[in-house]
Amino acid sequence: MSYEKVLQAQRFVIGTKQTVKALKEGNVQELIVANDAEPKVTAKIVNEALLLNVPVLYVESMKKLGKACGIEVGAAAVAIIR
């Protein structure tokens, strides 16, 4: 499951703004998006990832994704950095 990918990742970026920046820089290996995040929040990063042929994985919960990243709040998106 994708939560384990986050836990095993050496480097990752949390949040939509930082993820868009990392995508534009070409540093993203995989994008993980929470299904319960607002689509208007995640649409831009998902579209950017698809344009750049970056794999997009979906997980069920923002809260669990945030916890996998070691933060106390939910995370809409996490980019695993190369």
Tab-separated table of N, CA and C in Angstrom:
chain	number	residue	atom	x	y	z
A	1	MET	N	0.833	-1.195	0.000
A	1	MET	CA	0.000	0.000	0.000
A	1	MET	C	0.878	1.259	0.000
A	2	SER	N	0.317	2.335	-0.399
A	2	SER	CA	1.074	3.573	-0.598
A	2	SER	C	1.572	4.207	0.688
A	3	TYR	N	0.889	3.939	1.811
A	3	TYR	CA	1.369	4.501	3.075
A	3	TYR	C	2.774	3.977	3.365
A	4	GLU	N	3.010	2.697	3.066
A	4	GLU	CA	4.320	2.113	3.301
A	4	GLU	C	5.378	2.763	2.406
A	5	LYS	N	4.988	3.137	1.183
A	5	LYS	CA	5.938	3.811	0.289
A	5	LYS	C	6.422	5.120	0.907
A	6	VAL	N	5.504	5.826	1.551
A	6	VAL	CA	5.880	7.082	2.211
A	6	VAL	C	6.816	6.793	3.376
A	7	LEU	N	6.483	5.779	4.154
A	7	LEU	CA	7.314	5.435	5.309
A	7	LEU	C	8.728	5.017	4.884
A	8	GLN	N	8.838	4.369	3.738
A	8	GLN	CA	10.135	3.878	3.266
A	8	GLN	C	10.915	4.925	2.468
A	9	ALA	N	10.252	5.973	2.040
A	9	ALA	CA	10.899	6.979	1.192
A	9	ALA	C	11.987	7.724	1.953
A	10	GLN	N	13.097	7.949	1.283
A	10	GLN	CA	14.191	8.716	1.875
A	10	GLN	C	13.821	10.194	1.949
A	11	ARG	N	13.214	10.691	0.853
A	11	ARG	CA	12.842	12.109	0.789
A	11	ARG	C	11.435	12.230	0.222
A	12	PHE	N	10.662	13.116	0.808
A	12	PHE	CA	9.336	13.398	0.280
A	12	PHE	C	8.944	14.826	0.617
A	13	VAL	N	7.948	15.319	-0.114
A	13	VAL	CA	7.447	16.678	0.063
A	13	VAL	C	5.969	16.566	0.399
A	14	ILE	N	5.532	17.320	1.398
A	14	ILE	CA	4.148	17.271	1.851
A	14	ILE	C	3.435	18.551	1.440
A	15	GLY	N	2.209	18.398	0.956
A	15	GLY	CA	1.376	19.554	0.646
A	15	GLY	C	1.312	19.887	-0.827
A	16	THR	N	0.255	20.571	-1.205
A	16	THR	CA	0.015	20.839	-2.620
A	16	THR	C	0.997	21.842	-3.215
A	17	LYS	N	1.275	22.924	-2.515
A	17	LYS	CA	2.177	23.946	-3.070
A	17	LYS	C	3.583	23.397	-3.279
A	18	GLN	N	4.104	22.704	-2.286
A	18	GLN	CA	5.449	22.149	-2.387
A	18	GLN	C	5.502	21.044	-3.442
A	19	THR	N	4.405	20.293	-3.568
A	19	THR	CA	4.346	19.214	-4.554
A	19	THR	C	4.361	19.771	-5.967
A	20	VAL	N	3.598	20.827	-6.222
A	20	VAL	CA	3.587	21.455	-7.545
A	20	VAL	C	4.997	21.950	-7.883
A	21	LYS	N	5.654	22.569	-6.923
A	21	LYS	CA	7.013	23.074	-7.148
A	21	LYS	C	7.964	21.924	-7.497
A	22	ALA	N	7.887	20.831	-6.745
A	22	ALA	CA	8.752	19.675	-7.001
A	22	ALA	C	8.450	19.045	-8.358
A	23	LEU	N	7.169	19.014	-8.744
A	23	LEU	CA	6.793	18.480	-10.061
A	23	LEU	C	7.399	19.324	-11.174
A	24	LYS	N	7.302	20.643	-11.038
A	24	LYS	CA	7.829	21.539	-12.067
A	24	LYS	C	9.351	21.450	-12.178
A	25	GLU	N	9.994	21.127	-11.058
A	25	GLU	CA	11.447	20.966	-11.064
A	25	GLU	C	11.875	19.594	-11.597
A	26	GLY	N	10.914	18.691	-11.767
A	26	GLY	CA	11.208	17.360	-12.288
A	26	GLY	C	11.804	16.406	-11.275
A	27	ASN	N	11.536	16.644	-9.999
A	27	ASN	CA	12.141	15.834	-8.940
A	27	ASN	C	11.248	14.724	-8.398
A	28	VAL	N	10.020	14.617	-8.881
A	28	VAL	CA	9.053	13.697	-8.277
A	28	VAL	C	9.108	12.327	-8.939
A	29	GLN	N	9.227	11.305	-8.092
A	29	GLN	CA	9.218	9.920	-8.550
A	29	GLN	C	7.784	9.395	-8.604
A	30	GLU	N	7.006	9.672	-7.547
A	30	GLU	CA	5.610	9.253	-7.466
A	30	GLU	C	4.818	10.292	-6.687
A	31	LEU	N	3.548	10.410	-7.015
A	31	LEU	CA	2.654	11.317	-6.311
A	31	LEU	C	1.595	10.484	-5.605
A	32	ILE	N	1.375	10.782	-4.344
A	32	ILE	CA	0.345	10.085	-3.567
A	32	ILE	C	-0.687	11.111	-3.141
A	33	VAL	N	-1.956	10.833	-3.473
A	33	VAL	CA	-3.051	11.773	-3.227
A	33	VAL	C	-4.113	11.084	-2.376
A	34	ALA	N	-4.627	11.797	-1.391
A	34	ALA	CA	-5.692	11.272	-0.534
A	34	ALA	C	-7.046	11.415	-1.227
A	35	ASN	N	-7.823	10.334	-1.238
A	35	ASN	CA	-9.149	10.350	-1.867
A	35	ASN	C	-10.117	11.299	-1.181
A	36	ASP	N	-9.944	11.519	0.112
A	36	ASP	CA	-10.893	12.372	0.832
A	36	ASP	C	-10.496	13.853	0.821
A	37	ALA	N	-9.468	14.186	0.069
A	37	ALA	CA	-9.086	15.599	-0.091
A	37	ALA	C	-10.038	16.256	-1.089
A	38	GLU	N	-10.189	17.562	-0.970
A	38	GLU	CA	-11.054	18.310	-1.886
A	38	GLU	C	-10.495	18.216	-3.310
A	39	PRO	N	-11.326	17.801	-4.267
A	39	PRO	CA	-10.848	17.695	-5.653
A	39	PRO	C	-10.307	19.011	-6.210
A	40	LYS	N	-10.884	20.136	-5.790
A	40	LYS	CA	-10.369	21.410	-6.305
A	40	LYS	C	-8.975	21.714	-5.766
A	41	VAL	N	-8.607	21.090	-4.655
A	41	VAL	CA	-7.268	21.262	-4.087
A	41	VAL	C	-6.261	20.371	-4.817
A	42	THR	N	-6.672	19.159	-5.132
A	42	THR	CA	-5.735	18.192	-5.704
A	42	THR	C	-5.717	18.164	-7.234
A	43	ALA	N	-6.706	18.754	-7.881
A	43	ALA	CA	-6.813	18.670	-9.346
A	43	ALA	C	-5.568	19.204	-10.049
A	44	LYS	N	-5.041	20.323	-9.584
A	44	LYS	CA	-3.877	20.941	-10.243
A	44	LYS	C	-2.655	20.029	-10.185
A	45	ILE	N	-2.397	19.436	-9.027
A	45	ILE	CA	-1.204	18.589	-8.913
A	45	ILE	C	-1.373	17.278	-9.669
A	46	VAL	N	-2.584	16.727	-9.665
A	46	VAL	CA	-2.817	15.486	-10.407
A	46	VAL	C	-2.639	15.743	-11.904
A	47	ASN	N	-3.192	16.834	-12.399
A	47	ASN	CA	-3.042	17.171	-13.821
A	47	ASN	C	-1.579	17.402	-14.188
A	48	GLU	N	-0.862	18.104	-13.342
A	48	GLU	CA	0.566	18.363	-13.576
A	48	GLU	C	1.341	17.049	-13.627
A	49	ALA	N	1.039	16.143	-12.688
A	49	ALA	CA	1.723	14.848	-12.645
A	49	ALA	C	1.427	14.035	-13.906
A	50	LEU	N	0.174	14.041	-14.339
A	50	LEU	CA	-0.188	13.284	-15.539
A	50	LEU	C	0.511	13.847	-16.779
A	51	LEU	N	0.627	15.173	-16.863
A	51	LEU	CA	1.334	15.792	-17.988
A	51	LEU	C	2.800	15.377	-18.032
A	52	LEU	N	3.383	15.185	-16.852
A	52	LEU	CA	4.805	14.844	-16.750
A	52	LEU	C	5.051	13.333	-16.655
A	53	ASN	N	3.978	12.545	-16.833
A	53	ASN	CA	4.066	11.076	-16.755
A	53	ASN	C	4.590	10.575	-15.409
A	54	VAL	N	4.209	11.257	-14.343
A	54	VAL	CA	4.557	10.828	-12.989
A	54	VAL	C	3.418	9.951	-12.483
A	55	PRO	N	3.721	8.747	-11.981
A	55	PRO	CA	2.659	7.880	-11.477
A	55	PRO	C	1.903	8.529	-10.310
A	56	VAL	N	0.573	8.407	-10.338
A	56	VAL	CA	-0.274	8.951	-9.274
A	56	VAL	C	-0.950	7.783	-8.565
A	57	LEU	N	-0.715	7.694	-7.256
A	57	LEU	CA	-1.345	6.658	-6.433
A	57	LEU	C	-2.334	7.333	-5.501
A	58	TYR	N	-3.413	6.629	-5.196
A	58	TYR	CA	-4.430	7.178	-4.311
A	58	TYR	C	-4.517	6.360	-3.035
A	59	VAL	N	-4.693	7.068	-1.923
A	59	VAL	CA	-4.917	6.437	-0.627
A	59	VAL	C	-6.240	6.945	-0.086
A	60	GLU	N	-6.773	6.246	0.893
A	60	GLU	CA	-8.123	6.572	1.357
A	60	GLU	C	-8.215	7.794	2.260
A	61	SER	N	-7.190	8.098	3.024
A	61	SER	CA	-7.354	9.077	4.092
A	61	SER	C	-6.224	10.109	4.178
A	62	MET	N	-6.614	11.375	4.256
A	62	MET	CA	-5.649	12.455	4.477
A	62	MET	C	-4.969	12.278	5.831
A	63	LYS	N	-5.755	11.911	6.825
A	63	LYS	CA	-5.231	11.767	8.181
A	63	LYS	C	-4.152	10.675	8.236
A	64	LYS	N	-4.432	9.519	7.613
A	64	LYS	CA	-3.453	8.426	7.598
A	64	LYS	C	-2.214	8.807	6.784
A	65	LEU	N	-2.425	9.546	5.701
A	65	LEU	CA	-1.289	9.977	4.882
A	65	LEU	C	-0.403	10.942	5.670
A	66	GLY	N	-1.021	11.861	6.390
A	66	GLY	CA	-0.264	12.770	7.245
A	66	GLY	C	0.502	12.031	8.320
A	67	LYS	N	-0.160	11.045	8.919
A	67	LYS	CA	0.488	10.258	9.969
A	67	LYS	C	1.691	9.490	9.413
A	68	ALA	N	1.549	8.952	8.199
A	68	ALA	CA	2.660	8.231	7.566
A	68	ALA	C	3.846	9.159	7.312
A	69	CYS	N	3.555	10.455	7.138
A	69	CYS	CA	4.608	11.450	6.920
A	69	CYS	C	5.200	11.964	8.232
A	70	GLY	N	4.589	11.578	9.337
A	70	GLY	CA	5.092	12.014	10.632
A	70	GLY	C	4.557	13.363	11.075
A	71	ILE	N	3.407	13.779	10.526
A	71	ILE	CA	2.807	15.045	10.946
A	71	ILE	C	1.460	14.764	11.619
A	72	GLU	N	1.013	15.706	12.418
A	72	GLU	CA	-0.203	15.529	13.208
A	72	GLU	C	-1.479	15.887	12.463
A	73	VAL	N	-1.347	16.508	11.304
A	73	VAL	CA	-2.527	16.929	10.531
A	73	VAL	C	-2.593	16.099	9.253
A	74	GLY	N	-3.724	16.177	8.576
A	74	GLY	CA	-3.894	15.447	7.334
A	74	GLY	C	-3.057	16.046	6.209
A	75	ALA	N	-2.744	15.209	5.243
A	75	ALA	CA	-2.006	15.650	4.054
A	75	ALA	C	-2.812	15.283	2.818
A	76	ALA	N	-3.102	16.263	1.974
A	76	ALA	CA	-3.849	16.016	0.746
A	76	ALA	C	-2.985	15.306	-0.278
A	77	ALA	N	-1.702	15.670	-0.312
A	77	ALA	CA	-0.795	15.081	-1.308
A	77	ALA	C	0.617	15.001	-0.764
A	78	VAL	N	1.317	13.972	-1.218
A	78	VAL	CA	2.728	13.782	-0.866
A	78	VAL	C	3.464	13.377	-2.137
A	79	ALA	N	4.572	14.017	-2.386
A	79	ALA	CA	5.415	13.668	-3.532
A	79	ALA	C	6.658	12.961	-3.031
A	80	ILE	N	6.909	11.773	-3.565
A	80	ILE	CA	8.141	11.063	-3.234
A	80	ILE	C	9.206	11.575	-4.196
A	81	ILE	N	10.297	12.065	-3.619
A	81	ILE	CA	11.365	12.705	-4.382
A	81	ILE	C	12.416	11.663	-4.785
A	82	ARG	N	12.938	11.827	-5.994
A	82	ARG	CA	13.989	10.915	-6.494
A	82	ARG	C	15.230	11.007	-5.639
